[in-house]
Amino acid sequence: MAAITSTGLGSGLQINDIVTAIIDAEKVPAQGKIDSDAVKATEQISAFGSINSALSTFKDSYKDLSKTSSYSAVNISSSDESVLTATAGLGAQTGVYDIEVKEKAQAQSLATSAFSSPNDSMGTGTMTIRFGSYEAGTFAVNANTTIQNITIDSSNNTLSTFRDAINADDSNGVSASIINDGSGYRLVMTSDNTGEEYAMEITVSDDDADDTDNTSGISRLIYNDTNKNMTQSVEAKDAEIVMNGLTITRNSNDIDSVVTGVTIKLLDTKPGENIRLNINKDTSTVENEIRAFVDNYNALTVQLNEFSKVDSSNGETGVLVGDATVRSIENQLRNLLNNRLEHLPGSIKSFANLGIFTNRDGTLEINESNSALPKFSEVIKDNIADVADFFTATGSSTDSQVNFVSSNSLTKPGTYDVEVTQLATKGALTGLLVNNLDVSSANENDTFKVRIDGILSNDIVIANKLYDSVADLATELQSKINSDSTLLDKGVSVIVTEDAGKLKIESSAYGSTSSVSFNEVDTNFLAHLGIDVQQGTTGINVEGKIDGVEAFADGQFLLSESGNSSGIKLEITGGPLGDRGSVSFSEGTTVLMNDLLLSMIDTQITNASGDVNSSSVENAPPSTLIDSKTDSLYKKLEQLDRQDADLKLKMDAYEARLYKQFNAMDSAVAALNGTMGSLTSMLDQLPGYTNEK
C-alpha cells in the first residue's frame, strides 16, 4: 500500500482510520479468497503428487507378474548335491528321476615338452587348429566348428607371450596356461568346449621348413592322427548318465534337453549309485506376488479415499473432495479390475475367478474362507497356466509348425485365421556327381571362393588328401566355408550335405536374400568334384495371409500389417499349403493395467515450473491425466498471482483517490472554518452588533 496519509486537521476527522477501514472492507474479502484459493491449489498439487507417486509404486509392484517365467517356478531337490544339481526354466516338467552319473564331460588338454623358461622361444610360423573327434585313431572334423589359423611371430613366439595372445582372443576356441611340473615349463592348451567332438587337431606351417620334428620350431606344438608332438594330459570325453534306465550322452556337463525346461548340472561322478532328482511345481512365488499386487492396490485406494473423503460426523473433507480427476482415476481402475477378459482360453477371465473381490470402499479382498466362492490359494495351485494367461499377454497357434513370435501395441485381442500359400526355401547349389575324391597336394587345385547371401568369401583352401567319401568331403567343405573370416563377420554360413553322390551347399538362411554361388574355382578342382563356377537357386520367402489379408513376408516370417491382427509376427517352419488353422492373441491384465497407468502418471510432476508435458511444449510427450490436472492447477496459481498483483494496484489507486478526496474535503472545511472566523470577527466590529454568547 502506498504511504499516503492525512492529518485531518481541517475537519478534525480520523481520515487515516476511515480510509483504512474503507480499503479493508473491499480488499480483505478479495485478498482472503485469493490466498485461500492459492493454499487450496498448492495442497491439491501436493495431493496429486502423492497420488502420482502411489500410482507409480503400484505400477512397479506387479512387474514380475507380466513375465511368463514367473509362472514356471518349481522346487528342485537332489539327494546328493555334490554329484548333481538342477535349475528350471520356462515350462519345466515336474517328476521324480533317478540318475546315475557314470562320466563327466571333459575338455581335451595338450601339453608341450618341457622348456627351461617361460621366456623360451617356440619358433615362428602358422598354427592351424581344427576341432573334431578321434575315432579309432583317425581325426574326424566337427563340421559345426570353425577353423582357427594363428600366426606366431616375434610378438608372441615365447611360451608366455603365446599364452597371453591365445587367452586375449575369446574367439579361437582354446585357452592356454604354463605349468612347471618339476622337469621344466610346459605350455598347456585346453579346448574351450567339453565333449568328444571338441578334441583338437593341431597342424603347423613352420618357418624352419620342418613341419613335423619335435626338436625345434613350432612343429613341437603339433597334435594330429599321425604326429603327436604334444602329450594329451586330459582326454576329450562326453558326459554319460543313466536316467530312469536310459543311457544318455552329451558333450556338456550342463544337460538341458532331457527333462523339458530343466538343466541338469553334473558336478561329480558316482557310478553304480542313483541320485534322486525331485521336481515339484512351486506356486508360492506367484501367490505372494499377487498378494503384493492386492496390497499395493489397496494402499492406493485408501489414499484416494482419504483425499476425497467427506466425514459427516465432523464436517471434515479431503483436499480433493468432489474432484473429477480423482473420480476418473477411481472409476477407470475399478472398471479394469471388474472387467472380464472373454478372449482368454482358460478358466481365469476375471479377478473374481481368482478369488479376489471388490469391497464397498473400492479395496480388494482375497477370499480364503467363503466356500461358495473361489478360494484364492486353491485357484493358484490348480490353475497356474490359466493364471499366467490372465496376467500376461499371450499368443498361441493351433498348428505346431506355425509359431507365434510377437505382437505390438496395435494388436487387438482375438483369434485370426492363417493361410500359407508358399513355404520359404533356402538358397542352394547342387553339383554333379563326384567321381574323384583325391585332392592331394600334387594336384595343386584346392582353392575356391564362394558368395553366400551376397557376401563374397576370401580364398578358401580345403585339406589336401584323399577323402573317404562324399560325406567326408562335405564335412570338410562346410567347415572351411564357415571358417572364412569375412563370412563369419557377416554372420552367414552354409550346410553342406551329400545328395545322391553329389555335393549340396545350402545357405543357413531362408528367403529371397538367401543364395549360394561359386565365383572362383581352381582348374580341375571342384570341377571334377561336380562343382564349377556357377550360381545356385535363390531362396524364396514364405507367402500367406493373416486374418484374410496378405501378410508381409521375410524369410520364414509373416507379419500382419493391417486390421485388428496388425503387429502379429509368425514363423512358418513347414507343413502343407492352404488353411493352417488360427492364431490367438490375448492381452493380459498387466498389459491393460500398464496402458491405463501410463495414461495417468506424470513422469515430470516434480518440476515446480508446472507444465512440462503439454502439447504447447515442442517435442514433449502427450499429456497424461495427472499432468493435465497439475498443469491446470499451476496455471491457476499463476492466475492468482496476477489477481493478487491486480488487487494491490487497484487498492493502491483506490486509496490514493480516497485520500485525495478526503484531503480536498479537509481543505474545504479548513477554508470554511477560516471564512467563518473572519466573518465572526467582522461582525464583532460592527456598531450596534451584540454577540450573544
XYZ file of C-alpha atoms in Angstrom:
693
model
C 0.000 0.000 0.000
C 1.279 3.484 -0.870
C 2.423 5.635 2.048
C -0.433 8.180 1.759
C -1.794 9.798 4.924
C -3.901 12.773 6.041
C -3.680 14.843 9.192
C -7.420 15.606 9.323
C -6.611 18.929 10.955
C -9.076 20.875 8.887
C -12.048 18.641 9.613
C -10.966 17.071 12.850
C -11.777 13.629 11.346
C -9.541 10.480 11.731
C -9.072 10.275 7.982
C -6.305 7.589 8.098
C -8.542 5.282 10.066
C -11.503 5.972 7.811
C -9.550 5.270 4.588
C -8.016 2.117 6.064
C -11.446 0.882 7.052
C -12.883 1.560 3.597
C -9.929 -0.158 1.851
C -10.043 -3.159 4.171
C -13.760 -3.563 3.648
C -13.157 -4.135 -0.064
C -9.650 -5.675 -0.047
C -9.763 -8.186 2.784
C -12.525 -10.444 1.335
C -10.906 -10.406 -2.114
C -7.400 -10.991 -0.710
C -8.711 -13.741 1.540
C -10.265 -15.566 -1.404
C -7.055 -15.281 -3.435
C -4.959 -16.559 -0.532
C -7.433 -19.340 0.222
C -7.560 -20.436 -3.427
C -3.740 -20.408 -3.625
C -3.424 -22.539 -0.491
C -6.026 -24.970 -1.835
C -4.350 -25.206 -5.257
C -0.970 -25.808 -3.612
C -2.461 -28.501 -1.370
C -4.122 -30.123 -4.388
C -0.846 -30.132 -6.330
C 0.793 -31.810 -3.344
C -2.076 -34.317 -3.136
C -1.821 -35.182 -6.832
C 1.928 -35.575 -6.359
C 1.213 -38.147 -3.655
C -1.327 -39.904 -5.878
C 1.128 -39.869 -8.763
C 3.766 -41.457 -6.539
C 1.294 -44.084 -5.310
C 0.315 -44.935 -8.908
C 3.996 -45.316 -9.852
C 4.645 -47.532 -6.824
C 1.636 -49.658 -7.715
C 2.804 -49.965 -11.324
C 6.280 -51.110 -10.260
C 4.891 -53.600 -7.756
C 3.484 -56.127 -10.231
C 6.153 -56.108 -12.970
C 7.118 -59.756 -12.303
C 3.512 -60.809 -12.936
C 3.971 -59.717 -16.564
C 6.797 -62.241 -17.092
C 5.847 -65.727 -18.226
C 8.908 -67.089 -16.413
C 7.296 -66.150 -13.078
C 4.694 -68.879 -13.577
C 7.210 -71.665 -14.263
C 8.766 -71.784 -10.815
C 9.473 -75.245 -9.431
C 11.090 -76.725 -6.363
C 14.059 -78.917 -7.194
C 15.870 -81.189 -4.773
C 18.783 -83.575 -5.343
C 19.557 -86.437 -2.971
C 23.271 -85.695 -3.472
C 24.087 -82.136 -4.470
C 27.802 -82.947 -4.563
C 27.119 -85.080 -7.659
C 24.361 -83.199 -9.472
C 22.011 -80.250 -9.158
C 19.402 -78.802 -11.494
C 17.813 -75.483 -12.446
C 14.422 -74.865 -14.025
C 13.357 -72.654 -16.886
C 10.140 -71.926 -18.750
C 7.710 -74.870 -18.848
C 9.727 -77.052 -16.500
C 8.378 -80.611 -16.387
C 7.721 -81.961 -12.916
C 8.546 -85.509 -11.859
C 10.901 -87.817 -9.989
C 14.066 -89.009 -11.746
C 16.773 -91.498 -10.744
C 20.097 -90.559 -12.322
C 23.397 -92.423 -12.324
C 26.370 -90.236 -13.313
C 28.893 -92.545 -14.993
C 31.102 -89.961 -16.733
C 31.529 -86.197 -16.663
C 32.250 -84.325 -19.885
C 35.882 -83.273 -20.207
C 37.713 -80.757 -22.373
C 40.878 -82.015 -24.018
C 44.209 -80.633 -22.765
C 47.532 -80.963 -24.606
C 50.958 -80.237 -23.104
C 54.249 -79.489 -24.829
C 57.589 -80.982 -23.892
C 59.477 -79.119 -21.151
C 61.102 -75.730 -21.750
C 63.714 -74.252 -19.460
C 61.943 -70.873 -19.103
C 58.565 -69.239 -19.861
C 60.554 -66.801 -21.999
C 61.965 -69.505 -24.278
C 61.188 -69.044 -27.969
C 58.964 -71.642 -29.651
C 59.783 -70.542 -33.197
C 57.568 -68.808 -35.753
C 55.047 -69.790 -38.426
C 51.343 -70.528 -38.631
C 49.332 -72.862 -36.414
C 46.008 -74.332 -37.562
C 43.546 -75.755 -35.045
C 40.545 -77.826 -36.057
C 38.019 -79.396 -33.704
C 36.553 -82.850 -34.036
C 36.892 -86.379 -32.680
C 39.488 -89.145 -32.827
C 37.723 -92.299 -33.933
C 39.975 -95.372 -33.947
C 42.935 -93.014 -34.102
C 41.648 -91.078 -37.142
C 40.585 -87.454 -36.766
C 37.074 -86.553 -37.995
C 36.374 -82.830 -38.218
C 33.333 -81.361 -36.459
C 31.568 -79.537 -39.299
C 29.789 -77.229 -36.850
C 33.042 -75.655 -35.652
C 35.307 -73.089 -37.273
C 38.960 -73.493 -38.122
C 41.463 -71.305 -36.275
C 44.596 -70.031 -38.026
C 47.038 -68.441 -35.570
C 50.110 -66.550 -36.727
C 53.149 -66.918 -34.438
C 55.784 -64.217 -34.921
C 58.198 -62.175 -32.854
C 55.327 -60.649 -30.885
C 54.032 -63.924 -29.460
C 56.654 -66.633 -30.004
C 57.632 -67.290 -26.372
C 55.638 -69.535 -24.056
C 54.389 -66.583 -22.015
C 53.593 -64.213 -24.900
C 51.897 -67.018 -26.845
C 49.814 -67.893 -23.784
C 48.780 -64.266 -23.371
C 47.898 -63.886 -27.062
C 45.784 -67.045 -27.026
C 43.888 -66.014 -23.898
C 43.287 -62.471 -25.184
C 41.265 -63.810 -28.127
C 37.969 -65.327 -26.981
C 37.065 -66.500 -30.473
C 39.805 -69.073 -31.049
C 38.141 -71.843 -29.035
C 41.140 -72.629 -26.836
C 42.853 -71.323 -23.719
C 46.482 -71.657 -22.659
C 48.480 -71.867 -19.460
C 52.053 -72.583 -18.380
C 52.774 -75.298 -15.805
C 56.065 -76.147 -14.155
C 55.895 -79.880 -13.380
C 59.407 -80.073 -11.928
C 61.055 -81.043 -15.173
C 60.530 -77.637 -16.785
C 57.878 -75.281 -18.120
C 55.160 -76.795 -20.286
C 52.647 -74.907 -22.403
C 49.207 -76.451 -21.902
C 46.447 -75.838 -24.462
C 42.851 -76.676 -23.484
C 39.770 -76.748 -25.671
C 37.122 -74.266 -24.525
C 34.406 -76.863 -25.081
C 33.928 -80.200 -23.400
C 32.996 -83.356 -25.284
C 34.485 -85.893 -27.674
C 33.678 -83.789 -30.759
C 35.750 -80.851 -29.484
C 39.146 -82.527 -29.395
C 41.912 -80.539 -31.108
C 43.838 -81.324 -34.258
C 46.896 -79.032 -34.454
C 48.983 -78.694 -37.602
C 51.632 -76.092 -38.407
C 53.490 -74.393 -41.194
C 56.867 -73.971 -39.509
C 59.190 -71.207 -40.687
C 62.133 -73.593 -40.147
C 60.747 -75.657 -43.084
C 60.208 -78.774 -40.956
C 56.544 -79.142 -40.016
C 56.788 -82.405 -38.069
C 60.019 -82.527 -35.991
C 59.855 -82.393 -32.192
C 63.215 -80.753 -31.592
C 62.797 -77.133 -32.699
C 60.293 -74.598 -34.082
C 56.547 -74.528 -33.688
C 56.305 -78.091 -35.019
C 56.733 -79.041 -31.361
C 53.093 -77.944 -30.985
C 51.520 -80.369 -33.465
C 48.983 -82.989 -32.443
C 47.039 -84.972 -35.032
C 46.287 -88.536 -36.044
C 49.771 -89.083 -37.462
C 52.069 -86.858 -35.349
C 51.652 -86.225 -31.650
C 54.498 -83.975 -30.536
C 52.302 -82.680 -27.698
C 51.094 -85.010 -24.952
C 47.422 -85.439 -24.191
C 47.088 -84.741 -20.473
C 43.259 -84.772 -20.430
C 41.147 -86.729 -22.897
C 38.076 -85.185 -24.537
C 35.041 -87.019 -23.165
C 31.259 -86.834 -23.330
C 29.143 -86.915 -20.209
C 27.294 -90.179 -19.689
C 24.312 -90.591 -17.397
C 21.658 -93.245 -16.954
C 18.259 -91.683 -16.258
C 15.404 -93.989 -15.249
C 17.208 -96.820 -17.065
C 18.002 -94.883 -20.265
C 21.628 -94.123 -21.196
C 22.192 -90.519 -22.296
C 25.411 -88.917 -23.558
C 26.085 -85.206 -24.028
C 29.154 -83.103 -24.773
C 28.477 -80.830 -21.788
C 28.034 -81.208 -18.047
C 25.005 -78.910 -18.319
C 22.366 -81.209 -19.744
C 19.310 -79.213 -20.814
C 17.444 -81.335 -23.350
C 16.428 -84.392 -21.347
C 13.753 -83.081 -18.969
C 11.700 -80.278 -20.563
C 12.630 -76.886 -19.148
C 15.232 -78.316 -16.759
C 19.028 -78.105 -16.909
C 20.862 -80.849 -15.022
C 24.351 -79.845 -13.863
C 26.887 -82.643 -13.299
C 29.410 -81.901 -10.565
C 30.956 -85.331 -9.989
C 30.649 -88.985 -10.968
C 29.203 -91.787 -8.873
C 28.998 -94.959 -10.983
C 26.685 -97.623 -9.616
C 24.618 -95.234 -7.466
C 21.374 -93.468 -8.336
C 20.840 -89.826 -7.370
C 17.172 -88.913 -6.962
C 16.017 -85.645 -8.506
C 12.605 -84.321 -7.388
C 10.974 -81.542 -9.432
C 7.744 -80.149 -7.997
C 5.607 -77.199 -9.042
C 6.088 -74.084 -6.883
C 3.233 -71.582 -6.988
C 4.201 -69.746 -3.808
C 6.144 -67.039 -5.666
C 3.210 -66.165 -7.922
C 0.817 -66.285 -4.963
C 2.983 -63.849 -2.997
C 3.287 -61.507 -5.975
C -0.486 -61.389 -6.482
C -0.975 -60.723 -2.760
C 1.525 -57.853 -3.076
C -0.463 -56.590 -6.076
C -3.619 -56.527 -3.917
C -1.825 -54.829 -1.006
C -0.377 -52.082 -3.187
C -3.687 -51.505 -4.938
C -5.429 -51.221 -1.588
C -2.825 -48.720 -0.359
C -3.509 -46.623 -3.460
C -7.272 -46.866 -2.941
C -7.014 -45.840 0.731
C -5.019 -42.778 -0.267
C -7.564 -41.810 -2.940
C -10.364 -42.241 -0.415
C -8.534 -40.076 2.135
C -8.095 -37.213 -0.323
C -11.758 -37.308 -1.437
C -13.459 -38.130 1.886
C -16.457 -36.398 3.461
C -16.747 -37.004 7.214
C -20.377 -36.332 8.209
C -19.575 -36.564 11.919
C -17.310 -33.526 11.991
C -17.761 -31.994 8.580
C -14.134 -32.677 7.653
C -13.422 -33.101 3.936
C -10.449 -34.177 1.905
C -8.460 -31.702 -0.145
C -9.692 -33.301 -3.382
C -13.314 -33.881 -2.425
C -15.545 -33.777 -5.484
C -12.581 -33.597 -7.866
C -13.413 -35.044 -11.277
C -9.854 -36.294 -11.878
C -9.888 -38.386 -8.705
C -13.274 -39.842 -9.661
C -11.901 -40.649 -13.124
C -8.876 -42.471 -11.649
C -11.079 -44.450 -9.264
C -13.637 -45.360 -11.923
C -11.078 -46.431 -14.532
C -9.191 -48.626 -12.074
C -12.417 -50.159 -10.770
C -13.692 -50.832 -14.293
C -10.463 -52.587 -15.267
C -10.491 -54.768 -12.160
C -14.129 -55.713 -12.756
C -13.564 -56.382 -16.457
C -13.821 -59.920 -17.844
C -11.242 -60.942 -20.460
C -13.542 -63.145 -22.509
C -10.880 -63.731 -25.168
C -8.725 -65.774 -22.780
C -8.716 -69.521 -23.491
C -8.630 -70.728 -19.867
C -10.964 -70.662 -16.870
C -9.491 -67.477 -15.309
C -11.092 -64.496 -17.013
C -11.531 -62.075 -14.096
C -10.272 -61.264 -10.625
C -13.424 -62.878 -9.274
C -12.338 -66.166 -10.891
C -9.078 -65.786 -8.960
C -10.949 -65.430 -5.681
C -10.331 -61.662 -5.439
C -13.351 -59.407 -4.877
C -14.000 -55.664 -4.549
C -15.273 -54.185 -1.270
C -17.685 -51.221 -0.991
C -14.786 -48.822 -0.312
C -13.017 -49.901 -3.521
C -10.347 -52.048 -1.858
C -9.729 -55.664 -2.905
C -10.251 -58.686 -0.681
C -8.732 -62.138 -1.153
C -11.188 -64.949 -0.389
C -9.890 -67.912 1.577
C -12.881 -68.661 3.823
C -16.106 -68.450 1.817
C -16.584 -71.915 0.354
C -19.286 -70.681 -2.011
C -16.727 -68.552 -3.855
C -13.383 -69.449 -5.478
C -10.622 -69.724 -2.883
C -7.537 -67.820 -3.956
C -4.816 -70.265 -2.858
C -6.639 -73.231 -4.400
C -7.116 -71.411 -7.722
C -3.398 -70.560 -7.877
C -2.372 -74.115 -7.043
C -4.709 -75.831 -9.509
C -4.766 -73.375 -12.465
C -1.316 -71.784 -12.709
C -1.297 -71.886 -16.536
C -4.645 -70.049 -16.724
C -3.429 -67.556 -14.100
C -0.391 -66.875 -16.306
C -2.663 -66.217 -19.288
C -4.780 -63.832 -17.200
C -1.836 -61.641 -16.204
C 0.426 -61.879 -19.281
C -0.001 -61.095 -22.955
C -0.058 -64.420 -24.774
C -0.083 -65.690 -28.320
C -0.764 -69.245 -29.453
C -1.292 -71.228 -32.622
C -3.365 -74.296 -33.414
C -0.628 -75.538 -35.800
C 2.648 -76.828 -34.345
C 4.568 -75.539 -37.396
C 3.118 -72.034 -37.119
C 4.909 -70.302 -34.260
C 3.542 -67.117 -32.675
C 6.636 -64.876 -32.443
C 5.441 -61.463 -31.238
C 2.813 -58.724 -31.301
C 2.892 -54.964 -30.802
C 0.816 -52.159 -29.333
C -1.513 -52.159 -32.372
C -2.505 -55.803 -31.982
C -6.052 -56.354 -30.749
C -7.104 -59.429 -28.747
C -8.752 -62.052 -30.887
C -8.410 -65.193 -32.995
C -7.197 -64.883 -36.596
C -7.125 -67.372 -39.462
C -3.799 -68.277 -41.074
C -3.300 -69.337 -44.677
C 0.057 -70.320 -46.208
C 0.356 -70.173 -49.986
C 4.130 -70.717 -50.254
C 6.799 -72.083 -47.921
C 10.158 -70.381 -47.549
C 13.228 -72.036 -49.037
C 16.977 -71.597 -48.687
C 19.359 -70.591 -51.420
C 21.123 -73.770 -52.558
C 23.543 -75.172 -55.107
C 23.850 -78.845 -56.046
C 26.774 -80.067 -58.135
C 27.167 -83.009 -60.455
C 28.198 -86.479 -59.359
C 31.517 -86.555 -57.541
C 33.816 -89.048 -59.241
C 37.225 -88.181 -57.814
C 37.818 -87.753 -54.056
C 41.569 -87.345 -54.423
C 42.525 -83.792 -53.502
C 46.185 -84.471 -52.885
C 48.866 -81.811 -52.725
C 50.174 -82.910 -56.119
C 47.031 -81.623 -57.814
C 47.515 -78.046 -56.526
C 43.910 -77.212 -57.305
C 42.329 -76.823 -53.920
C 41.346 -73.117 -53.776
C 37.930 -71.504 -54.393
C 35.717 -68.521 -53.499
C 32.020 -68.583 -52.669
C 29.356 -65.912 -52.347
C 26.830 -66.692 -49.596
C 23.751 -64.470 -49.162
C 25.522 -61.837 -51.265
C 28.759 -61.920 -49.217
C 31.939 -62.881 -51.088
C 34.415 -65.015 -49.154
C 38.189 -64.852 -49.154
C 40.195 -67.604 -50.859
C 39.238 -70.902 -49.210
C 41.588 -73.880 -49.250
C 40.482 -77.396 -48.327
C 42.829 -80.040 -46.945
C 44.980 -81.909 -49.477
C 44.133 -85.574 -49.072
C 42.187 -88.498 -50.428
C 38.725 -88.243 -48.875
C 36.967 -91.398 -47.725
C 33.536 -90.445 -49.072
C 31.426 -87.618 -50.443
C 30.070 -87.121 -46.897
C 33.648 -86.765 -45.631
C 34.346 -84.147 -48.331
C 31.062 -82.364 -47.472
C 32.142 -82.095 -43.812
C 35.489 -80.578 -44.832
C 33.826 -78.159 -47.255
C 31.293 -76.940 -44.650
C 33.994 -76.483 -42.016
C 36.231 -74.460 -44.345
C 33.441 -72.238 -45.732
C 32.041 -71.500 -42.290
C 35.543 -70.661 -41.004
C 36.097 -67.889 -43.548
C 36.687 -64.639 -41.657
C 34.532 -62.455 -43.936
C 31.560 -64.811 -43.801
C 31.978 -65.126 -40.033
C 31.960 -61.340 -39.604
C 28.720 -61.037 -41.578
C 27.077 -63.908 -39.706
C 26.417 -66.062 -42.778
C 27.067 -69.797 -43.042
C 26.203 -72.898 -45.038
C 25.175 -76.502 -44.567
C 26.916 -78.982 -46.888
C 25.492 -82.467 -47.343
C 25.687 -85.414 -49.733
C 22.754 -85.680 -52.125
C 22.846 -88.962 -54.054
C 26.590 -88.748 -54.641
C 26.528 -85.002 -55.235
C 27.604 -82.084 -53.059
C 24.689 -79.887 -51.966
C 25.519 -76.475 -50.426
C 22.656 -74.637 -48.708
C 22.632 -71.242 -47.067
C 21.653 -71.379 -43.401
C 19.203 -68.516 -44.047
C 15.739 -68.606 -45.592
C 14.161 -66.219 -48.054
C 14.871 -64.028 -51.036
C 18.224 -62.806 -49.694
C 19.484 -66.381 -49.357
C 21.828 -67.529 -52.137
C 24.886 -69.676 -52.902
C 27.325 -69.336 -55.761
C 30.903 -70.387 -56.555
C 32.706 -67.391 -58.008
C 36.240 -68.749 -58.446
C 37.373 -72.354 -58.720
C 40.903 -73.654 -59.350
C 41.382 -75.664 -62.535
C 40.006 -79.203 -62.332
C 39.463 -78.992 -58.543
C 35.783 -78.631 -57.800
C 35.043 -79.208 -61.473
C 35.983 -82.871 -61.187
C 34.178 -82.955 -57.823
C 30.984 -81.870 -59.533
C 31.052 -78.090 -58.966
C 32.421 -75.328 -61.155
C 31.924 -71.548 -61.310
C 28.138 -71.432 -61.080
C 25.096 -69.831 -59.454
C 22.645 -71.848 -57.383
C 18.939 -71.240 -56.911
C 17.935 -68.235 -54.800
C 15.725 -68.833 -51.783
C 12.145 -67.610 -51.657
C 10.094 -66.040 -48.891
C 7.103 -67.648 -47.276
C 3.797 -66.240 -48.507
C 0.420 -66.241 -46.832
C -2.443 -64.398 -45.181
C -3.296 -63.482 -41.615
C -6.963 -62.732 -40.938
C -7.640 -62.909 -44.672
C -5.137 -60.182 -45.591
C -1.841 -60.761 -47.416
C 0.978 -60.513 -44.870
C 4.437 -59.004 -45.282
C 6.952 -61.809 -45.857
C 10.580 -62.067 -44.769
C 12.222 -65.474 -44.918
C 10.110 -67.815 -42.791
C 8.248 -64.932 -41.136
C 4.830 -63.441 -41.874
C 3.902 -60.040 -40.403
C 0.363 -58.690 -40.338
C 0.273 -55.014 -41.280
C -3.428 -54.137 -41.083
C -6.631 -54.699 -39.184
C -7.016 -55.968 -35.644
C -4.221 -58.510 -36.195
C -1.708 -55.769 -37.089
C 1.659 -56.467 -35.484
C 1.318 -60.246 -35.212
C 4.513 -61.957 -36.380
C 4.502 -65.665 -37.220
C 7.236 -68.133 -38.115
C 6.205 -70.800 -40.632
C 8.621 -73.720 -40.201
C 6.933 -76.188 -42.551
C 3.711 -78.028 -43.216
C 1.211 -78.062 -46.076
C -0.078 -75.166 -48.142
C -3.552 -73.795 -47.583
C -5.517 -73.335 -44.357
C -3.196 -73.588 -41.345
C -5.673 -73.084 -38.525
C -5.576 -69.938 -36.470
C -3.540 -67.850 -34.054
C -4.913 -66.204 -30.941
C -3.676 -63.139 -29.113
C -4.730 -62.204 -25.594
C -3.885 -59.044 -23.688
C -3.052 -59.843 -20.092
C -4.205 -57.808 -17.105
C -0.721 -56.410 -16.521
C -0.621 -55.055 -20.092
C -4.014 -53.412 -19.707
C -3.061 -52.031 -16.292
C 0.222 -50.654 -17.639
C -1.554 -48.908 -20.507
C -4.060 -47.388 -18.085
C -1.472 -46.230 -15.552
C 0.783 -44.773 -18.244
C -2.163 -42.643 -19.363
C -2.412 -41.320 -15.802
C 1.108 -40.996 -14.392
C 3.029 -37.739 -14.875
C 6.740 -38.554 -15.062
C 7.693 -34.877 -14.639
C 5.322 -33.853 -11.877
C 8.150 -32.734 -9.557
C 9.024 -29.882 -11.940
C 7.933 -26.807 -9.998
C 7.548 -24.730 -13.149
C 4.341 -26.578 -13.886
C 3.550 -27.572 -17.433
C 6.255 -29.899 -18.823
C 4.306 -32.482 -20.848
C 1.790 -30.206 -22.501
C 1.202 -30.095 -26.220
C 2.265 -26.462 -26.010
C 5.846 -27.620 -25.391
C 7.677 -28.615 -28.568
C 8.622 -32.333 -28.769
C 7.118 -33.014 -25.325
C 5.299 -36.327 -24.762
C 1.498 -36.270 -24.686
C -0.145 -35.040 -21.534
C -1.359 -37.632 -19.039
C -4.392 -37.375 -16.765
C -2.453 -36.124 -13.736
C -0.189 -33.959 -15.882
C -3.214 -32.153 -17.319
C -4.673 -31.686 -13.864
C -1.480 -30.370 -12.255
C -0.854 -28.154 -15.272
C -4.267 -26.556 -14.741
C -3.502 -26.082 -11.035
C -0.155 -24.456 -11.802
C -1.921 -22.159 -14.259
C -4.484 -21.324 -11.575
C -1.646 -20.327 -9.227
C -0.274 -18.094 -11.943
C -3.711 -16.503 -12.374
C -3.993 -16.000 -8.618
C -0.590 -14.306 -8.588
C -1.839 -11.954 -11.303
C -5.083 -11.344 -9.392
C -3.077 -10.591 -6.253
C -0.926 -8.068 -8.129
C -4.011 -6.547 -9.802
C -5.745 -6.238 -6.429
C -2.757 -4.444 -4.924
C -2.661 -1.981 -7.829
C -6.408 -1.441 -7.646
C -6.353 -0.842 -3.877
C -3.361 1.498 -4.128
C -5.215 3.575 -6.721
C -8.414 3.479 -4.678
C -6.559 4.554 -1.528
C -4.945 7.445 -3.411
C -8.379 8.587 -4.652
C -9.844 8.376 -1.156
C -7.015 10.387 0.390
C -7.278 12.931 -2.400
C -10.986 13.284 -1.806
C -10.691 13.408 1.992
C -7.785 15.864 1.817
C -9.814 18.080 -0.518
C -12.712 17.907 1.885
C -10.379 18.641 4.790
C -9.006 21.682 2.927
C -12.527 22.900 2.151
C -13.559 22.515 5.780
C -10.447 24.378 6.888
C -11.231 27.215 4.395
C -14.807 27.400 5.591
C -13.606 27.499 9.175
C -11.260 30.372 8.254
C -14.079 32.255 6.498
C -16.329 31.718 9.464
C -13.652 33.094 11.768
C -13.234 36.210 9.592
C -16.957 36.802 9.392
C -17.298 36.415 13.102
C -14.527 38.920 13.681
C -16.102 41.361 11.247
C -19.490 41.029 12.881
C -17.984 41.737 16.255
C -16.685 45.040 14.968
C -19.974 46.232 13.504
C -21.616 49.129 15.518
C -24.707 48.099 17.351
C -23.935 44.321 16.924
C -24.066 42.383 20.054
C -22.539 38.919 20.094
C -24.540 36.837 22.417
C -22.516 34.008 23.803
